[in-house]
Every structure is written in C-alpha cells, then in structure tokens.
Coordinates of C-alpha atoms and ligand atoms in Angstrom, one line a residue:
X1 CA -25.5 144.6 39.1
X2 CA -26.2 147.9 39.4
X3 CA -24.4 150.3 36.7
X4 CA -22.9 153.8 36.8
X5 CA -21.3 155.9 34.1
X6 CA -17.6 155.9 33.4
X7 CA -17.6 159.8 33.3
X8 CA -19.4 162.3 30.8
X9 CA -17.8 160.5 27.8
X10 CA -17.1 157.1 28.8
X11 CA -19.0 154.0 28.8
X12 CA -21.5 152.6 31.4
X13 CA -19.8 150.0 33.8
X14 CA -20.8 148.1 37.0
X15 CA -21.2 149.9 40.3
X16 CA -18.3 148.0 41.7
X17 CA -15.1 147.0 39.9
X18 CA -12.9 144.4 40.7
X19 CA -9.1 145.7 41.6
X20 CA -7.0 142.7 40.6
X21 CA -3.5 143.9 42.2
X22 CA -3.7 141.6 45.1
X23 CA -4.1 138.5 42.9
X24 CA -0.2 139.4 42.0
X25 CA 1.5 141.7 44.3
X26 CA 1.4 144.0 47.3
X27 CA -0.3 141.9 49.9
X28 CA 1.6 138.6 50.0
X29 CA 1.3 135.1 48.5
X30 CA -2.1 134.9 46.5
X31 CA -3.9 131.7 45.3
X32 CA -4.0 131.3 41.5
X33 CA -6.8 129.0 41.2
X34 CA -9.0 131.3 43.8
X35 CA -7.6 134.3 41.9
X36 CA -9.2 132.7 38.5
X37 CA -12.2 131.4 40.4
X38 CA -12.9 135.3 41.6
X39 CA -12.4 136.7 38.6
X40 CA -15.4 134.4 37.0
X41 CA -17.6 134.8 40.0
X42 CA -17.1 138.6 39.4
X43 CA -18.1 138.3 35.8
X44 CA -20.9 136.1 36.6
X45 CA -22.0 138.6 39.0
X46 CA -22.2 141.6 36.4
X47 CA -18.6 143.1 37.2
X48 CA -17.6 144.7 34.2
X49 CA -14.7 146.7 35.3
X50 CA -11.4 145.0 35.8
X51 CA -8.6 147.2 37.1
X52 CA -4.7 146.2 36.7
X53 CA -1.3 147.7 36.3
X54 CA 1.6 146.2 33.9
X55 CA 3.8 146.4 37.3
X56 CA 1.6 144.3 39.3
X57 CA 3.9 141.6 39.6
X58 CA 5.9 143.0 37.0
X59 CA 3.4 141.4 34.2
X60 CA 2.1 138.8 36.1
X61 CA -1.2 140.5 36.9
X62 CA -2.0 141.1 32.9
X63 CA -0.9 137.7 32.2
X64 CA -3.2 136.2 35.0
X65 CA -6.2 138.3 33.4
X66 CA -5.1 137.1 29.8
X67 CA -5.5 133.6 31.0
X68 CA -8.8 134.2 32.5
X69 CA -9.9 135.9 29.4
X70 CA -9.0 132.9 27.5
X71 CA -10.3 130.4 30.2
X72 CA -13.2 128.0 28.7
X73 CA -14.8 128.8 32.2
X74 CA -15.1 132.4 30.9
X75 CA -15.4 132.0 27.2
X76 CA -18.3 129.6 27.5
X77 CA -20.6 132.2 28.8
X78 CA -18.7 135.8 28.1
X79 CA -16.9 137.4 25.4
X80 CA -14.0 139.9 25.5
X81 CA -16.2 143.0 25.4
X82 CA -18.2 141.6 28.2
X83 CA -15.3 143.2 30.5
X84 CA -13.8 146.7 30.6
X85 CA -9.9 146.1 31.3
X86 CA -8.5 149.5 32.9
X87 CA -4.6 149.3 33.0
X88 CA -2.3 151.5 34.7
X89 CA 1.4 151.8 33.1
X90 CA 4.6 153.9 33.8
X91 CA 5.9 152.9 37.1
X92 CA 9.3 151.3 37.2
X93 CA 10.5 148.4 38.8
X94 CA 13.8 146.7 39.1
X95 CA 14.1 142.7 38.6
X96 CA 14.0 142.7 42.5
X97 CA 10.7 144.4 42.3
X98 CA 12.2 148.0 44.0
X99 CA 10.2 151.0 42.8
X100 CA 12.4 152.6 40.9
X101 CA 10.7 156.0 39.4
X102 CA 8.0 156.8 36.7
X103 CA 8.1 157.2 32.9
X104 CA 5.5 159.1 30.9
X105 CA 7.5 160.0 28.0
X106 CA 5.5 159.3 24.7
X107 CA 7.8 156.3 23.5
X108 CA 7.5 154.6 26.8
X109 CA 3.6 155.0 26.7
X110 CA 3.5 153.4 23.5
X111 CA 6.0 150.8 24.2
X112 CA 4.3 149.9 27.5
X113 CA 1.0 149.6 25.7
X114 CA 2.6 147.2 22.9
X115 CA 3.7 144.7 25.8
X116 CA 0.4 144.9 27.7
X117 CA -1.7 144.0 24.5
X118 CA 0.4 141.0 24.1
X119 CA 0.4 139.9 27.9
X120 CA -3.3 140.5 28.2
X121 CA -3.9 138.9 24.5
X122 CA -6.5 141.7 23.5
X123 CA -6.3 143.8 20.7
X124 CA -7.5 146.9 22.6
X125 CA -7.6 148.3 26.1
X126 CA -10.8 149.9 27.4
X127 CA -9.0 152.7 29.8
X128 CA -5.4 153.2 29.6
X129 CA -3.8 155.3 32.3
X130 CA -0.6 156.5 33.8
X131 CA 0.1 155.4 37.1
X132 CA 1.6 158.7 38.6
X133 CA 2.7 161.9 37.0
X134 CA 5.9 161.9 35.8
X135 CA 7.6 165.0 36.8
X136 CA 10.0 165.1 34.0
X137 CA 6.9 165.0 31.3
X138 CA 4.5 167.5 30.8
X139 CA 0.9 165.7 31.0
X140 CA 0.0 167.2 27.8
X141 CA 2.7 165.0 26.1
X142 CA 1.9 161.9 27.9
X143 CA -2.0 162.0 27.3
X144 CA -1.1 163.2 24.0
X145 CA 0.5 160.0 23.2
X146 CA -2.2 157.9 24.8
X147 CA -4.7 160.1 22.3
X148 CA -2.4 158.8 19.4
X149 CA -3.4 155.4 20.5
X150 CA -7.1 156.0 20.7
X151 CA -7.0 157.1 17.1
X152 CA -5.0 153.9 16.1
X153 CA -7.6 151.9 17.8
X154 CA -5.4 150.2 20.5
X155 CA -7.2 152.2 23.3
X156 CA -11.0 153.3 23.9
X157 CA -10.7 155.9 26.8
X158 CA -7.9 157.9 28.8
X159 CA -8.0 158.0 32.8
X160 CA -5.6 159.5 35.2
X161 CA -4.4 158.4 38.4
X162 CA -3.5 160.2 41.7
X163 CA -3.0 163.8 39.9
X164 CA -4.4 167.0 41.3
X165 CA -6.7 169.6 40.0
X166 CA -4.3 171.4 37.9
X167 CA -3.1 168.1 35.9
X168 CA -6.7 167.3 35.6
X169 CA -7.6 170.5 33.9
X170 CA -4.3 170.6 31.7
X171 CA -5.2 166.8 30.6
X172 CA -8.6 167.2 29.9
X173 CA -7.8 170.0 27.7
X174 CA -5.9 167.6 25.5
X175 CA -8.4 164.6 25.6
X176 CA -11.5 163.6 27.2
X177 CA -10.4 162.0 30.4
X178 CA -13.3 159.5 31.7
X179 CA -12.1 158.6 35.1
X180 CA -9.6 159.6 37.9
X181 CA -8.3 156.4 39.9
X182 CA -7.8 157.8 43.5
X183 CA -7.8 156.6 47.2
X184 CA -11.1 157.6 48.8
X185 CA -12.6 155.8 51.6
X186 CA -14.0 156.8 55.2
X187 CA -10.6 157.5 56.5
X188 CA -8.8 158.6 53.0
X189 CA -11.0 161.9 52.0
X190 CA -8.4 164.3 50.5
X191 CA -10.2 164.3 47.4
X192 CA -12.9 166.3 49.1
X193 CA -10.8 169.1 49.6
X194 CA -10.9 170.2 45.5
X195 CA -10.4 167.0 43.4
X196 CA -13.7 165.8 43.7
X197 CA -15.2 169.0 42.7
X198 CA -12.5 169.3 39.7
X199 CA -13.6 166.1 38.4
X200 CA -17.4 167.0 38.6
X201 CA -16.9 170.1 36.6
X202 CA -14.8 168.2 33.8
X203 CA -17.3 165.4 34.0
X204 CA -14.5 162.8 35.0
X205 CA -15.7 159.7 37.1
X206 CA -13.7 158.7 40.3
X207 CA -12.7 154.9 40.4
X208 CA -11.7 154.7 44.0
X209 CA -9.4 152.4 45.5
X210 CA -8.5 151.6 49.0
X211 CA -12.2 151.7 50.1
X212 CA -11.2 149.2 52.6
X213 CA -7.8 151.1 53.3
X214 CA -6.3 148.0 52.0
X215 CA -7.8 145.8 54.4
X216 CA -7.5 148.2 57.6
X217 CA -11.0 148.9 57.8
X218 CA -12.6 145.5 56.1
X219 CA -13.2 144.4 59.8
X220 CA -10.9 141.4 59.4
X221 CA -7.6 142.9 59.8
X222 CA -5.7 142.1 63.2
X223 CA -2.6 142.9 64.4
X224 CA 0.5 140.7 63.3
X225 CA -0.9 140.1 59.7
X226 CA 0.8 141.6 56.7
X227 CA 4.9 140.5 57.1
X228 CA 7.7 140.7 55.1
X229 CA 7.1 142.2 51.4
X230 CA 3.3 143.0 52.2
X231 CA 2.7 146.6 51.4
X232 CA 1.1 147.1 54.8
X233 CA 4.3 145.8 56.7
X234 CA 5.4 149.3 55.8
X235 CA 2.5 151.7 55.7
X236 CA 2.2 154.1 58.3
X237 CA -1.4 153.3 59.1
X238 CA -0.5 149.8 59.8
X239 CA 2.5 150.4 62.5
X240 CA 2.3 150.7 66.2
X241 CA 0.2 153.2 67.9
X242 CA -1.6 154.0 64.5
X243 CA -2.5 150.7 64.0
X244 CA -4.3 150.5 67.5
X245 CA -5.9 154.1 66.8
X246 CA -7.0 152.9 63.5
X247 CA -8.6 149.5 64.7
X248 CA -10.4 151.3 67.5
X249 CA -12.3 153.4 64.8
X250 CA -13.1 150.2 63.2
X251 CA -14.8 148.9 66.1
X252 CA -16.7 152.0 66.3
X253 CA -17.7 151.1 62.7
X254 CA -18.7 147.6 63.6
X255 CA -21.0 148.8 66.2
X256 CA -22.9 150.8 63.3
X257 CA -22.6 147.9 61.0
X258 CA -24.1 145.4 63.7
X259 CA -27.1 147.7 64.3
X260 CA -27.9 147.5 60.5
X261 CA -27.1 143.9 60.3
X262 CA -24.3 144.2 57.7
X263 CA -20.5 143.7 58.0
X264 CA -17.9 146.5 58.7
X265 CA -16.9 146.0 55.0
X266 CA -20.1 146.3 53.4
X267 CA -20.9 149.5 55.5
X268 CA -17.1 151.2 54.4
X269 CA -18.0 150.1 50.7
X270 CA -21.8 151.5 50.8
X271 CA -20.3 154.6 52.7
X272 CA -18.4 155.3 49.3
X273 CA -21.1 154.6 46.8
X274 CA -23.3 156.8 49.0
X275 CA -20.8 159.7 48.1
X276 CA -22.2 160.1 44.4
X277 CA -23.1 158.5 41.4
X278 CA -20.0 159.1 39.6
X279 CA -17.8 157.2 42.1
X280 CA -17.0 153.7 41.3
X281 CA -15.3 151.7 43.9
X282 CA -12.7 149.3 42.9
X283 CA -12.9 146.6 45.3
X284 CA -9.4 144.5 46.0
X285 CA -11.0 141.0 46.5
X286 CA -8.8 138.1 45.6
X287 CA -10.9 135.4 47.3
X288 CA -14.6 134.5 46.3
X289 CA -15.7 135.2 50.0
X290 CA -14.6 138.3 50.3
X291 CA -15.9 139.3 46.7
X292 CA -19.5 138.1 47.8
X293 CA -19.1 140.3 51.0
X294 CA -18.2 143.4 49.2
X295 CA -20.9 142.6 46.2
X296 CA -23.5 142.7 49.3
X297 CA -22.6 146.2 49.7
X298 CA -24.8 147.2 46.8
X299 CA -28.0 145.8 48.7
X300 CA -27.2 148.7 51.6
X301 CA -28.7 151.6 51.7
X302 CA -27.4 154.2 54.0
X303 CA -30.2 157.1 55.1
X304 CA -29.0 160.3 56.2
X305 CA -29.3 159.5 59.7
X306 CA -26.9 156.3 59.0
X307 CA -24.4 158.9 57.3
X308 CA -24.5 161.1 60.1
X309 CA -23.9 158.3 62.6
X310 CA -20.7 157.3 60.6
X311 CA -19.4 160.6 60.5
X312 CA -19.6 160.9 64.1
X313 CA -18.0 157.5 64.5
X314 CA -15.1 158.1 61.8
X315 CA -14.8 161.8 61.2
X316 CA -13.0 163.2 58.4
X317 CA -9.4 162.9 59.5
X318 CA -9.7 160.5 62.2
X319 CA -7.2 157.9 61.0
X320 CA -3.6 157.9 62.4
X321 CA -0.9 157.8 59.8
X322 CA -0.5 158.8 56.1
X323 CA -1.7 156.7 53.5
X324 CA 1.6 155.9 52.1
X325 CA 5.1 155.8 53.6
X326 CA 7.2 159.1 52.7
X327 CA 8.5 158.1 49.3
X328 CA 5.0 157.2 48.2
X329 CA 3.5 160.2 49.3
X330 CA 6.1 162.2 47.4
X331 CA 5.0 160.9 44.4
X332 CA 1.4 161.8 44.6
X333 CA 0.6 164.9 42.6
X334 CA -2.9 164.5 44.2
X335 CA -1.2 165.4 47.4
X336 CA 0.5 168.8 46.3
Ligands
NAP401 N1 -4.2 153.9 41.3 C1 -3.2 153.6 42.2 O1 -2.5 154.2 42.6 C2 -4.0 152.3 43.0 C3 -3.3 151.9 43.9 C4 -3.7 150.7 45.0 C5 -4.4 150.0 44.6 N2 -5.1 150.2 43.1 C6 -6.1 149.5 42.5 O2 -7.2 149.5 43.4 C7 -7.5 148.1 43.7 C8 -8.2 147.8 45.1 O3 -7.1 148.5 45.8 P1 -6.7 148.2 47.5 O4 -6.3 146.9 47.3 O5 -6.5 149.0 48.0 O6 -8.4 147.8 47.8 P2 -9.0 147.5 49.2 O7 -10.5 147.1 48.9 O8 -8.9 148.8 50.1 O9 -8.2 146.5 50.2 C9 -8.1 144.9 49.5 C10 -7.8 144.3 50.9 O10 -8.7 144.1 51.7 C11 -9.1 142.7 52.4 N3 -10.4 142.7 52.1 C12 -11.0 142.3 53.5 N4 -12.5 142.0 53.2 C13 -12.7 142.5 52.1 C14 -13.8 142.5 51.1 N5 -15.0 142.1 51.4 N6 -13.6 142.7 49.8 C15 -12.4 143.1 49.4 N7 -11.1 143.2 50.2 C16 -11.1 142.8 51.3 C17 -8.5 141.9 51.1 O11 -8.5 140.7 51.1 P3 -7.4 139.4 51.6 O12 -8.1 139.3 53.0 O13 -7.6 138.4 50.6 O14 -6.3 140.1 51.7 C18 -7.2 143.1 50.6 O15 -6.1 142.6 51.7 C19 -6.4 147.3 43.5 O16 -6.8 145.9 43.2 C20 -5.7 147.9 42.3 O17 -6.3 147.4 41.1 C21 -4.9 151.4 42.6

C-alpha cells in the first residue's frame, strides 16, 4: 500500500481510503456479508482510512464497522489502531430517512460523538467532522466543541466537509484541520477554483469523494440502474439527456483506458491520485471485486502526455448536470 499524509498535522494514511456509505445507504440494497468481506479485504490490502457518517443508514454504517472491528476475521490479524476511522456528524434525518437539516451546535457535537463511540464500540475517533456547515452556528463554535473532545481524548483530529475557503480559514484559526472531505473527480473540479489552493496554504489534505462520480464514470454504469431510493435516481447527472452526454464522456475515457490496458474506473482514480500527494481518494467500493479494481489504480502511472489526453477528452466542466439536486447544492458552503 502506498501512503499519504493526512495534512501537515495529521497521521500518515493509506493512499486510498474506503468510503463505507454505500454499504448502508444511498445506492440501493447492499449485502452485509459482502460488505464485511470488503472491509476485511481492504484491511488486508493495507487500506487504513475508513470513512463513515452517523447518518449513513441512521447508525447502521457505524454499527457495521463496529461489527467488523470486533469480528475475529479482523481481530486475528489486526488491532483497532490499524485503521483510522473518519466520522461525519450533524446531518439530521427523520425516521423515514428524509434529510431535515444540519446541527453543528456544541451540545449536538458532543451528543452525536457519544452515540457514535457506542455504535462503533471504540474509545476514540480518528477524524471527526461536521458533514456540512450549519448556517446557524459559527464554525468556530462547532470546531471549538470538537477541540474540547480532542482535549478529552475522544477525538484525535478534526476534519471538515464541503466547506469553502472562508470557512476553512476560520476553522483552522481555532484548531488544526487535517483534511477537507469534498467531491473531486474528472467531472467535479470545483475545488480547483480556490479551495485546493487554500487547503495547500493551510496544510490541509483533501479526502476526495465521488471520484467515480458515484459510479457514473466507473465504466460500469448503464441507463436504467439506480431506481427508487437510490441517490442516483434523483441526481441531475444521471437524468435524461445529461446521462447520455455524461456516458458519452465515459466512452471517450474508455478509449484512453483501453490504450493503457487499464479499466475506466482505474484511470478515473489514477487521475485524482495524480493531482497531488495531498489528495486521498475515498473509494466507494462495497464489493470485493470493485475494491480490487480500485486498488489496481495505485499501479497506474499517468504521464504528462496521458494527463493531456485525458484533459482533452474530458475537459473541465465537461459534465452535464449539477453534482447534487437543488436542495443539496444549496447546503454546500463549498459552492458559495
Ligand atoms: N462528505 C460528503 O459529503 C460525502 C458525500 C458522499 C460520499 N462521501 C464519502 O465518500 C465515499 C465514496 O463516495 P462515493 O460513493 O460517491 O464514491 P464513488 O467511488 O464515486 O462511487 C461509488 C459507486 O461507484 C460504483 N463503482 C463501480 N466501480 C467501482 C470501483 N472499481 N470501485 C469503487 N466503486 C465502484 C460503486 O459500486 P456498486 O457497483 O457496488 O454500486 C458505487 O455505486 C462514501 O462511501 C462516503 O464515505 C462523502
């Protein structure tokens, strides 16, 4: 496993992290046994960073990871500290799973953390972060409350998610921030406007999600997938003519991938890895075959010529459709 540093003040971590969301939520039904096997395969391959959120499946994802950490198949070869657990909090949901706002108040931070520690069955979280900026709570208050939890030993490091440069600077003035979790891929390049430069200035790593644009640029997506409660049934990029346009881009990318003898997903992940040593892709694999494909990206070297060709076939702003539906876009401090 290759390693990268989680910001100037954070620990060394694996060059790829495993995002566990899809094992509990957002992408339709998942298979518990296969999810646990994927977590084990990731640990065995040296993937250290596991990303979750307390709202993924309303606690389900944390309990799954808790089960994994106490599973003899894990504990025979590994210890708790062989993995780094990154947890998002603050997204509010009702019992039907509807998204009903964000809560970044200090009391909410401490309450959410207490429940998370119980569900994961651990005594500390490696990186704790608000999922979104709560527009009603100064970021200094939210980060200050997490900093209290760092002092008390329940949290090791503080991260942020989908915030812009101004919020990053205000937060970093309160406590060191190790990483910003934000969407970044060949077709989601918003951080290149100013956020990436701000992170570099502040010594904050990027943990990139949506590197495969939620499967859209994985090379495996076909029209008709993703029905019902699946996030992609409502995502602008997966609808109608937008989808036709975006899948045409994937076919262009497939020609480049074929030339190099790699898969589309591998070239998309390798492109993000090539954007800087401070960028750590979070891979949303929930099956062992997908994980193995993603890990293969670590062996793909993209030359300057390769990068220029990729830029030509999938230029900046090439995608049709926003990365979230309107209400989701409105909650992104990073897009202001
Ligand atoms: N901070 C935030 O706001 C935020 C938002 C979203 C996600 N995240 C985090 O980031 C993680 C990854 O995000 P994402 O789900 O958007 O990731 P992604 O990697 O862009 O998309 C994952 C989807 O691509 C499919 N896929 C196809 N080939 C794949 C391959 N070789 N490797 C991995 N996946 C492949 C997956 O598998 P299937 O074919 O099995 O469906 C899944 O449906 C999440 O698990 C979560 O932890 C954070």
